[in-house]
Short mmCIF file of C-alpha atoms in Angstrom, two decimals:
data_model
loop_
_atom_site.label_atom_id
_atom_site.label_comp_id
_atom_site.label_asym_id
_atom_site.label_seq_id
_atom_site.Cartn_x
_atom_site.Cartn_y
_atom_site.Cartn_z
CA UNK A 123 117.03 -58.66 -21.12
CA UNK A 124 119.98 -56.38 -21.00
CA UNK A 125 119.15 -54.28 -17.64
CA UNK A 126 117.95 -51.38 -19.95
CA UNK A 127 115.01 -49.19 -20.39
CA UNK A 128 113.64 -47.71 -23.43
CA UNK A 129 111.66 -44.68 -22.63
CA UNK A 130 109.36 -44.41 -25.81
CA UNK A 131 105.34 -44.03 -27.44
CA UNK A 132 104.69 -45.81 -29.94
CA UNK A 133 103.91 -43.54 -32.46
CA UNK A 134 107.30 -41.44 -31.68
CA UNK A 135 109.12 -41.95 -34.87
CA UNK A 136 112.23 -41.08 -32.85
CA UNK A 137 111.68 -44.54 -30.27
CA UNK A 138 111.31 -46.43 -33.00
CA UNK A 139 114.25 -45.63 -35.11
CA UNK A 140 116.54 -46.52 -31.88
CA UNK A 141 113.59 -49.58 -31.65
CA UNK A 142 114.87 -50.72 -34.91
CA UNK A 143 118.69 -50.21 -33.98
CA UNK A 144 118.98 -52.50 -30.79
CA UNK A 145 116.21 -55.14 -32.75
CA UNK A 146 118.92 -54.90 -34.97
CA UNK A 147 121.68 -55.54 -32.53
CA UNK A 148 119.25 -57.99 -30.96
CA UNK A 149 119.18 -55.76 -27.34
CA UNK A 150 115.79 -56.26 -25.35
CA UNK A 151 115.53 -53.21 -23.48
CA UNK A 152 112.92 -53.07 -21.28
CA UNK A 153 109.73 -50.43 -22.72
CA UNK A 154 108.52 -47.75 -19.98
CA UNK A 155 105.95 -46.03 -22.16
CA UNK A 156 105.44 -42.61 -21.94
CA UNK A 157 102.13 -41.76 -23.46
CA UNK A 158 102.65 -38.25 -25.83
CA UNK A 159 99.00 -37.01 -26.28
CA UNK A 160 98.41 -38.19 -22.28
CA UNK A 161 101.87 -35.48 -21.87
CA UNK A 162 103.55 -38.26 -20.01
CA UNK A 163 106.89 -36.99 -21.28
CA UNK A 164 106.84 -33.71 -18.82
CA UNK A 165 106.08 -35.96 -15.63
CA UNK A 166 108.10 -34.57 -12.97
CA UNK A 167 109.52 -38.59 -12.44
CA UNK A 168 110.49 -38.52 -16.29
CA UNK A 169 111.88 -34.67 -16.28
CA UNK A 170 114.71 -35.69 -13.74
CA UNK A 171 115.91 -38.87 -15.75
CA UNK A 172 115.41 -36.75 -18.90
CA UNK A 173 115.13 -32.78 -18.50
CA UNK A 174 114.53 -32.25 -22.49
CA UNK A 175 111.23 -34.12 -21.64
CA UNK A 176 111.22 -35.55 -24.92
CA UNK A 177 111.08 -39.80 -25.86
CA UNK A 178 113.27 -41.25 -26.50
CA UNK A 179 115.10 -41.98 -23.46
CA UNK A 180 117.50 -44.87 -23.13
CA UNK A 181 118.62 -45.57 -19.60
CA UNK A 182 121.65 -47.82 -19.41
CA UNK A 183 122.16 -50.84 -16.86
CA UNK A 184 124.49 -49.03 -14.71
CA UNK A 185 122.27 -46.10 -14.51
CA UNK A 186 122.85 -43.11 -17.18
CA UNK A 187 120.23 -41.98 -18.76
CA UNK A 188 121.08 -40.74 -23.03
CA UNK A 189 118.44 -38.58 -24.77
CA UNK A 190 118.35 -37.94 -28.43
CA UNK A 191 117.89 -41.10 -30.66
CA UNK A 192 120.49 -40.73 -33.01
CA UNK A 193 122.99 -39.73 -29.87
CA UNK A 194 121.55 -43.44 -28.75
CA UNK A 195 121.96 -45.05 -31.92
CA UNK A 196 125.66 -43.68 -32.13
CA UNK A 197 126.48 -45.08 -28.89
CA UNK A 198 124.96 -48.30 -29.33
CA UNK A 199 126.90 -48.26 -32.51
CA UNK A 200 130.29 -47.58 -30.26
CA UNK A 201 129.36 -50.44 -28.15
CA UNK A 202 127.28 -53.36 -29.08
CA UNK A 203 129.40 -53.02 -32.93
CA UNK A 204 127.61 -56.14 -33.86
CA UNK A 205 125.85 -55.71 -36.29
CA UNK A 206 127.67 -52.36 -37.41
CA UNK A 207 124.99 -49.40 -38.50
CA UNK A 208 127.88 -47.62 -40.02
CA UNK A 209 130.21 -47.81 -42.83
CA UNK A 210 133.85 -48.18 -41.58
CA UNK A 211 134.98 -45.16 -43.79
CA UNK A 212 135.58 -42.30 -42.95
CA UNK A 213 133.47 -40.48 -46.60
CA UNK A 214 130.51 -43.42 -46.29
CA UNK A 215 129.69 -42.77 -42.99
CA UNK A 216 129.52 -39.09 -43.63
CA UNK A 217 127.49 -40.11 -46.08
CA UNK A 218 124.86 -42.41 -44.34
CA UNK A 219 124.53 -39.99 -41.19
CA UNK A 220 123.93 -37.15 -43.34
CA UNK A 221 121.02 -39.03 -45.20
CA UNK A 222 119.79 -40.15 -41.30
CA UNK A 223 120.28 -36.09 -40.15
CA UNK A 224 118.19 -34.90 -43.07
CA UNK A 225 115.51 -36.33 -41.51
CA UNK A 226 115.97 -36.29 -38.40
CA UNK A 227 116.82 -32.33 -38.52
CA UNK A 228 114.39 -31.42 -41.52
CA UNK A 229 111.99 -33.22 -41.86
CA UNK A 230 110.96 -34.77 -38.12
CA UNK A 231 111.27 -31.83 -36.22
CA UNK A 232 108.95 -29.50 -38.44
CA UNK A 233 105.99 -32.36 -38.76
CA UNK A 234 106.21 -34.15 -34.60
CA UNK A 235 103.32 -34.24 -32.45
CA UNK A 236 104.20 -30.94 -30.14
CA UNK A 237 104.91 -28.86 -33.64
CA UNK A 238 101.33 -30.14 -35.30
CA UNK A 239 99.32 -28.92 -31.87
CA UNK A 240 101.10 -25.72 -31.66
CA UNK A 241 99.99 -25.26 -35.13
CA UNK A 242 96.79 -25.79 -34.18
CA UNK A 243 96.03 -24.41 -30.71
CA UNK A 244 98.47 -21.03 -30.67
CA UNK A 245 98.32 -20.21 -34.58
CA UNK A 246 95.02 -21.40 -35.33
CA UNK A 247 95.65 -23.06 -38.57
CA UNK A 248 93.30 -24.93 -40.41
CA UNK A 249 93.34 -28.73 -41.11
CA UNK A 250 94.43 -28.12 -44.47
CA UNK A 251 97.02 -25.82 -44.06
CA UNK A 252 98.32 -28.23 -41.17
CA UNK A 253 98.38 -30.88 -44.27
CA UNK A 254 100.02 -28.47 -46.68
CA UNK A 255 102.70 -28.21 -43.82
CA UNK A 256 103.09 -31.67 -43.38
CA UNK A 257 103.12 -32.49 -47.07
CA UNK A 258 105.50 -29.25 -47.85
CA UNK A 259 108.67 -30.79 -45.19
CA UNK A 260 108.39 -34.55 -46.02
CA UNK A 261 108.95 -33.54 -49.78
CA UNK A 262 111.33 -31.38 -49.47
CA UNK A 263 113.20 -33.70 -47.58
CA UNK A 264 112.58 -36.58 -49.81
CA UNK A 265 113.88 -35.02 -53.19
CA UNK A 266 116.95 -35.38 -51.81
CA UNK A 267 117.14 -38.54 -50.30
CA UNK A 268 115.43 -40.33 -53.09
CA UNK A 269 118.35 -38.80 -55.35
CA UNK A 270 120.66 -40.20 -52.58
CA UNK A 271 119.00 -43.75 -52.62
CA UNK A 272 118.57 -43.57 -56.34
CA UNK A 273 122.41 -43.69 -56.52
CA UNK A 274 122.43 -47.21 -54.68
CA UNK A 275 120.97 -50.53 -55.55
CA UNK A 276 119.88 -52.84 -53.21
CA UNK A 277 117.10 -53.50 -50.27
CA UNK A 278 118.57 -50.92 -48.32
CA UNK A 279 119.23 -47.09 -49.13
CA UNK A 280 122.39 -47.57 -49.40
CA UNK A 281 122.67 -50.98 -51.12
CA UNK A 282 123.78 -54.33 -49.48
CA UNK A 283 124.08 -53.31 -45.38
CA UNK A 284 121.27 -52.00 -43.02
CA UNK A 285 122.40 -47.86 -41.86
CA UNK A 286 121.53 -45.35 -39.38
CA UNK A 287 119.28 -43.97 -42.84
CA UNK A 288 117.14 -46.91 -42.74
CA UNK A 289 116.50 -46.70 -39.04
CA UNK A 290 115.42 -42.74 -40.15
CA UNK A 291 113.76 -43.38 -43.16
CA UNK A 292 111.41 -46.38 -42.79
CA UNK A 293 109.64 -44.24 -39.57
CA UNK A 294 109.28 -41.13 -41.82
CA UNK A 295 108.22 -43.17 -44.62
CA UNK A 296 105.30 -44.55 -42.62
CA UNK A 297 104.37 -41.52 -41.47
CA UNK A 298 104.12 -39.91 -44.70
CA UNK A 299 101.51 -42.64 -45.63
CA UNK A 300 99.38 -42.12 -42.51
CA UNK A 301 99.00 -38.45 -43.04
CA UNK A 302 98.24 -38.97 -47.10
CA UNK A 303 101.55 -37.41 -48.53
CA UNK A 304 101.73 -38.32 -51.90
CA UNK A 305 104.84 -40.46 -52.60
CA UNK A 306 104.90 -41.02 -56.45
CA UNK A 307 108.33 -39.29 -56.61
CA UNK A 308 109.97 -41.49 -54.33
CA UNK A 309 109.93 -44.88 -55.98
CA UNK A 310 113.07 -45.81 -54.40
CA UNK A 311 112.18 -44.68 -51.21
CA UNK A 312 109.04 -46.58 -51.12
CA UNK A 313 110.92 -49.73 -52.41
CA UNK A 314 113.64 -49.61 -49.66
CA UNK A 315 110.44 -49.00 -47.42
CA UNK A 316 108.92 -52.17 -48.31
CA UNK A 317 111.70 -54.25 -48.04
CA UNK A 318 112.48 -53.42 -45.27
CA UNK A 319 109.20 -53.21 -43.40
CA UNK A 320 109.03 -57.24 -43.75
CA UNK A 321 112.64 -57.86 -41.72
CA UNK A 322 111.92 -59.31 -38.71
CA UNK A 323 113.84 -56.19 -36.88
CA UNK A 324 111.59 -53.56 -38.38
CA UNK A 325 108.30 -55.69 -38.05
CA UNK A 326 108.81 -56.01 -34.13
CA UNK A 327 109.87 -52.02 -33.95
CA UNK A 328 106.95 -51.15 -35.61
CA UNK A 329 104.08 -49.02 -33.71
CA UNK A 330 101.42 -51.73 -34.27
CA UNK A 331 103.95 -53.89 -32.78
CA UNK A 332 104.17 -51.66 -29.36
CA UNK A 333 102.60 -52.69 -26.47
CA UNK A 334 100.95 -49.52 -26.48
CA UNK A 335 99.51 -49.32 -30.05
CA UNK A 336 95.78 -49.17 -29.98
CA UNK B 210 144.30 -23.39 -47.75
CA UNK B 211 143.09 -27.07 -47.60
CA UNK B 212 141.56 -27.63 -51.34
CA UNK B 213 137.92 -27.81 -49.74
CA UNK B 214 135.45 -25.53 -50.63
CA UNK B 215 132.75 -24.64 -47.76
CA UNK B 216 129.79 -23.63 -49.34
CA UNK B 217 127.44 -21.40 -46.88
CA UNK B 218 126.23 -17.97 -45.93
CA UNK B 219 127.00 -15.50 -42.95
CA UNK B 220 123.88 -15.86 -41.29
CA UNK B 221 123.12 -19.51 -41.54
CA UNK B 222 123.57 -20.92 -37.86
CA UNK B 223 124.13 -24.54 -39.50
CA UNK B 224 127.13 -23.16 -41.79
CA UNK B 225 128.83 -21.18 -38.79
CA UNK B 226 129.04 -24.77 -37.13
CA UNK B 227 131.42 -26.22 -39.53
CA UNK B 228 133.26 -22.94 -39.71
CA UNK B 229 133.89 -23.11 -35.65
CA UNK B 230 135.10 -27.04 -36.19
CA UNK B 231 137.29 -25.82 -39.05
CA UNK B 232 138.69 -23.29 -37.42
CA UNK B 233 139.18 -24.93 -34.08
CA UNK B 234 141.23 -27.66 -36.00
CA UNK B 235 143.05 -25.16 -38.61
CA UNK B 236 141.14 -25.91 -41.69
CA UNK B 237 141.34 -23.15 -44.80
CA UNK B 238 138.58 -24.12 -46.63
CA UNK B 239 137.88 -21.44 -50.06
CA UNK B 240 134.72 -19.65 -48.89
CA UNK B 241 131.51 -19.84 -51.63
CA UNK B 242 128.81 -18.16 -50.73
CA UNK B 243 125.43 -18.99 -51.43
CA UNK B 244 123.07 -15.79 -50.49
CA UNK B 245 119.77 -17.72 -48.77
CA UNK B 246 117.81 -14.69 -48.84
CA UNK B 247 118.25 -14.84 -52.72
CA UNK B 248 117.18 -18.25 -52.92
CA UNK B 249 120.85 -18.71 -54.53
CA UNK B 250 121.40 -22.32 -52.67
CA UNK B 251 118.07 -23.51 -55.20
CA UNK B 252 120.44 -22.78 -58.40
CA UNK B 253 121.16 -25.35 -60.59
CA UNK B 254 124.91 -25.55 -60.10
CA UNK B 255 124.66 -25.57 -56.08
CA UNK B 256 121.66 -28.45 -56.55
CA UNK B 257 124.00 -30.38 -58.49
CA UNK B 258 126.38 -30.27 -55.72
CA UNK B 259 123.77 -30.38 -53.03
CA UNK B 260 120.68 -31.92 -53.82
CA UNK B 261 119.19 -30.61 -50.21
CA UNK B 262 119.54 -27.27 -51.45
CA UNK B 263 120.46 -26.33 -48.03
CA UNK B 264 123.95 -24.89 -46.64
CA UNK B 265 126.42 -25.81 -45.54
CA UNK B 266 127.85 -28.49 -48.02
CA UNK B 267 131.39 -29.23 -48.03
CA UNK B 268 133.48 -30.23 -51.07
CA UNK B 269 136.23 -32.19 -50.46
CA UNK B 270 139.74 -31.56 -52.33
CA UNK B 271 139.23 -34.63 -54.34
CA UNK B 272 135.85 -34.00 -55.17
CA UNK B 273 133.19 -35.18 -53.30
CA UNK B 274 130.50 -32.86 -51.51
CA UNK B 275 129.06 -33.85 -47.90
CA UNK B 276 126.21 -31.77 -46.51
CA UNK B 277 124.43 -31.96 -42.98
CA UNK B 278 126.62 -29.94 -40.34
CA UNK B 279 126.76 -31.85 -37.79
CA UNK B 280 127.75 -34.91 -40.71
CA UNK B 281 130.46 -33.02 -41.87
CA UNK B 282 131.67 -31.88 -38.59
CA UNK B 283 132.08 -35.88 -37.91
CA UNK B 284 133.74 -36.35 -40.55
CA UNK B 285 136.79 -33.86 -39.90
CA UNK B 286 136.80 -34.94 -36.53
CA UNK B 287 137.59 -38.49 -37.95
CA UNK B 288 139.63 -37.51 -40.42
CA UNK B 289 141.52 -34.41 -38.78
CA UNK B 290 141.46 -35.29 -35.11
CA UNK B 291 143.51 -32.97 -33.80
CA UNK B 292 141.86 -31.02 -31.66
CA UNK B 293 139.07 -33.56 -31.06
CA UNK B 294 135.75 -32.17 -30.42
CA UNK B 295 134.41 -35.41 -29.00
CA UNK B 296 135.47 -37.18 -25.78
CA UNK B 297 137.33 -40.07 -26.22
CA UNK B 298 134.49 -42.67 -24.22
CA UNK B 299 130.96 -43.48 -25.59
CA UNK B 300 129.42 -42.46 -22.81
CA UNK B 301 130.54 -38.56 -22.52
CA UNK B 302 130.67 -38.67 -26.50
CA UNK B 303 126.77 -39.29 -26.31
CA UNK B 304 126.27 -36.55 -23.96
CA UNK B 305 127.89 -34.30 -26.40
CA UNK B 306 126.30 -35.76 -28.99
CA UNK B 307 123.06 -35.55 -27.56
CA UNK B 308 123.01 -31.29 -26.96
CA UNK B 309 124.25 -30.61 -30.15
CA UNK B 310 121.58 -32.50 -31.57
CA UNK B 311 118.90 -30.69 -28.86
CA UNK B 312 120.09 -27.94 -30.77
CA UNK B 313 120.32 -29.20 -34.40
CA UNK B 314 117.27 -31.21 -34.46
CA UNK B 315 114.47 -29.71 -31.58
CA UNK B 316 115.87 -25.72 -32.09
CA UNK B 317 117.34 -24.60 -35.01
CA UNK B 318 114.98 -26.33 -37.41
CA UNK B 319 111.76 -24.84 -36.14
CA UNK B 320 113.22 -21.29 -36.12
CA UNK B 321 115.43 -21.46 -39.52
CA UNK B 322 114.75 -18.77 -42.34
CA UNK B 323 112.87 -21.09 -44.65
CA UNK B 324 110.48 -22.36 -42.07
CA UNK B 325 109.94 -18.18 -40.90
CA UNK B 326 109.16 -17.58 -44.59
CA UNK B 327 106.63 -20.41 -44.73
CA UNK B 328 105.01 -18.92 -41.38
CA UNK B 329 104.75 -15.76 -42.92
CA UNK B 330 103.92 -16.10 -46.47
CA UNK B 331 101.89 -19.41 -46.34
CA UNK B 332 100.34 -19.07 -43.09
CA UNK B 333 100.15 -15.44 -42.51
CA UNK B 334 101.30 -15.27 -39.33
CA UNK B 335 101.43 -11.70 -37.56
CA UNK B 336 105.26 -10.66 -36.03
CA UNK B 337 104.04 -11.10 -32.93
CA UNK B 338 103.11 -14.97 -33.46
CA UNK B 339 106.36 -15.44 -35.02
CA UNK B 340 108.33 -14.01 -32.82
CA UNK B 341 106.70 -15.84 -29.81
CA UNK B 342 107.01 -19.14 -31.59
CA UNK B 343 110.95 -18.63 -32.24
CA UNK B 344 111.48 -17.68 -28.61
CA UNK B 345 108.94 -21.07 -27.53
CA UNK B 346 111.69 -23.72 -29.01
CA UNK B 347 114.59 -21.66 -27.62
CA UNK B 348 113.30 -21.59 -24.83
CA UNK B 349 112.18 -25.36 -24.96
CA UNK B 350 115.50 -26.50 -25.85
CA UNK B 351 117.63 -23.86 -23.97
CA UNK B 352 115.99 -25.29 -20.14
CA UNK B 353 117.42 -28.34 -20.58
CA UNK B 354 120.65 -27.40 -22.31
CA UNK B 355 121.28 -25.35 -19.14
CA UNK B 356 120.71 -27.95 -16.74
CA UNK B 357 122.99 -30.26 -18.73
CA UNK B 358 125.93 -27.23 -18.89
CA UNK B 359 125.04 -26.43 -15.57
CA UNK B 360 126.40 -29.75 -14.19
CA UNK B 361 130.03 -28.77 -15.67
CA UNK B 362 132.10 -26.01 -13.96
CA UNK B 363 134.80 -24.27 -16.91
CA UNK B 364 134.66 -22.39 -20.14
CA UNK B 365 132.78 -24.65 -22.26
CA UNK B 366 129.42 -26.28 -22.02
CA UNK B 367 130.91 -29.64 -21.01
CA UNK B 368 133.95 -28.14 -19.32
CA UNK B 369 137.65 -27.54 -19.89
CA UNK B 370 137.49 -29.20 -23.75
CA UNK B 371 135.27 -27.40 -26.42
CA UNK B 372 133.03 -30.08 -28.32
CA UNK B 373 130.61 -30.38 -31.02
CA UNK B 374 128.04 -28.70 -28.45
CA UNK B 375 129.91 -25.61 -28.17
CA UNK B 376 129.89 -25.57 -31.73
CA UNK B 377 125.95 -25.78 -32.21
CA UNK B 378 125.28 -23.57 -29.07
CA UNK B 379 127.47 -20.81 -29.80
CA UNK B 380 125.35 -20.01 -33.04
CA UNK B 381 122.13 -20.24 -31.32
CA UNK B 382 122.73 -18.20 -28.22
CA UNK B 383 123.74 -15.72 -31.07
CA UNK B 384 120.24 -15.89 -32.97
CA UNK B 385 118.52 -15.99 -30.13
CA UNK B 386 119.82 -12.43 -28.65
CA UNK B 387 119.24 -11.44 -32.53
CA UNK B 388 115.96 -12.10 -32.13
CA UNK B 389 115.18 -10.59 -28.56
CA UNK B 390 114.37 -13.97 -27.10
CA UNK B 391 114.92 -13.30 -23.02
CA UNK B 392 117.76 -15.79 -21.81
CA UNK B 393 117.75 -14.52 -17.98
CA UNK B 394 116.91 -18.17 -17.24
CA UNK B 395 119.71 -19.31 -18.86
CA UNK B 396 123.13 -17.72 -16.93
CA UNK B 397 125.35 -20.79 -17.80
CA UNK B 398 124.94 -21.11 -21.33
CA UNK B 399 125.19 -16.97 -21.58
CA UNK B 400 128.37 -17.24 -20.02
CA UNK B 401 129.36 -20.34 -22.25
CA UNK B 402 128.75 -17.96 -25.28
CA UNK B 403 130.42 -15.02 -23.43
CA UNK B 404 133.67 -16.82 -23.46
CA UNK B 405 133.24 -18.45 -26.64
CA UNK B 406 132.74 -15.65 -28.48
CA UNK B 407 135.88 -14.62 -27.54
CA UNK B 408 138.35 -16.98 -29.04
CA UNK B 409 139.70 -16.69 -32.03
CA UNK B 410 138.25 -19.54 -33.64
CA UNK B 411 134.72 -18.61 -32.74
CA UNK B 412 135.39 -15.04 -33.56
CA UNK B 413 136.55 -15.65 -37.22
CA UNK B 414 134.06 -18.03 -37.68
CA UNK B 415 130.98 -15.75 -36.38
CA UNK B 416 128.49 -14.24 -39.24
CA UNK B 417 130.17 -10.61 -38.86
CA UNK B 418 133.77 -12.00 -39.51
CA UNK B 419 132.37 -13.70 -42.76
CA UNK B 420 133.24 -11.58 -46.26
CA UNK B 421 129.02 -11.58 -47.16
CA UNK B 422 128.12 -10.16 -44.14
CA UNK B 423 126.17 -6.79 -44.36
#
């Protein structure tokens, strides 16, 4: 154990891309599970060590609390280097975290849990419209990166090392599946996802893998 | 001028944030606009650059372009450190990183032109709707940004030193008055903006400074 907690739901594609990071870095945080549909995340005991009331949540041994996965992932980056998630280059790492930020600003945030229900309950939309939604972000976002990872060869997106876009991509990538989005234009992306799906680091960061999945 | 080319347009929160790093750290980048409400970032040259078809995108003087703000704000802070916009220590640079991505990730992409026009023209929302679901994810967002700024006493959300946060707040608090969203709850990060907005690096960089305004 490392002496720190990973505030997380299983299904939060956010946990699990800073799940994959510190499998990657082999850290064993501690889980506190904070059940999304149950609205664990606006507990009053959860709102004071995280006032965004959001998962993740990583709380560090000496007692700081960081919100925001890819915030986490950067500082895990800064201080467990081992492996590094990061080019050392100034132009590749621009490269890699904008890749990682096109999902995690444009794509993640439009399709989450709280977004879907306010569809739902305070516009009214219809299943299929909720779909259309869904479908309409993911592949917008993926045109993009599959032209991105298209550029690269390799198991990863961006060739021979594991990034901050894997930990992004392989969530959103599994998502897309369990809500039907039709992937056909995103060979690449689909290949990386497989690949990487069978590591050892992704397998145990998986949902199914959560102590919570069921 | 610097050789880089900033490709973006006045009213695009996400393009104003590079234009506050650039100016804070003396960058001249040429100015091309792409005109959003003309769809002109989907033209063939700009997708060439940008495959996102999204501003901003920044092209390098030797050539290559990076997109993502916050990606490209990184990167000059790596490569022209002077000022910095991040502490020097993982732990504060989290905390910065982790409101400007509040804002970038759990704000601005919910309440963005593109995903207005989908509300209106794909799910016929009424002005009413969308005006009360651009002021929910300010308002979301903005409670915890204040209790993070609130902890810090000076001009700037985390202080004496202007960050990446600044830089992603500034913009919002902007759009957010735009848009009549009530921020009496929020007297910290209104008089963040307040004294932002006067500097001269915020001021040239703001959408009525910029040579497409109108």
């Amino acid at each position: 154990m490392t002496g720190m907690v990973l505030y997380g739901y299983f299904r939060s594609s956010a946990a699990w891309r800073v799940r994959i990071a510190m499998n990657l870095k082999q850290l064993k945080p501690e889980l506190d599970i904070r059940h999304l549909q149950k609205n664990e995340q606006r507990a009053e005991d959860y709102l004071e060590l995280n006032p965004e009331g959001l998962v993740p949540a990583l709380k560090l041994e000496n007692g700081p609390v960081l919100s925001q996965s890819l915030a986490i992932v950067e500082y895990l980056d800064e201080t467990y280097p081992d492996p590094p998630l990061l080019p050392q280059d100034a132009l590749p790492r621009a490269r890699v975290r904008s890749l990682a930020l096109a999902v995690a600003c444009d794509i993640h945030p439009l399709n989450n849990l709280r977004v879907l229900l306010y569809l739902e309950h305070e516009l009214g939309v219809s299943n299929g419209q909720r779909s259309d939604w869904y479908t309409h972000w993911v592949h917008e976002g993926f045109r993009s990166a599959e032209t991105t990872a298209a550029a690269h060869d390799g198991p990863f997106v961006f060739g021979e090392s594991v990034t901050f876009a894997d930990a992004c991509l392989i969530p959103q990538i599994y998502n897309a599946r369990r809500f039907a989005v039709p992937l056909d234009d995103f060979p690449r992306l689909v290949a990386v996802h497989a690949h990487c799906r069978g590591l050892p680091a992704f397998q145990a960061a998986a949902p199914e893998s959560q102590p919570d999945a069921g």
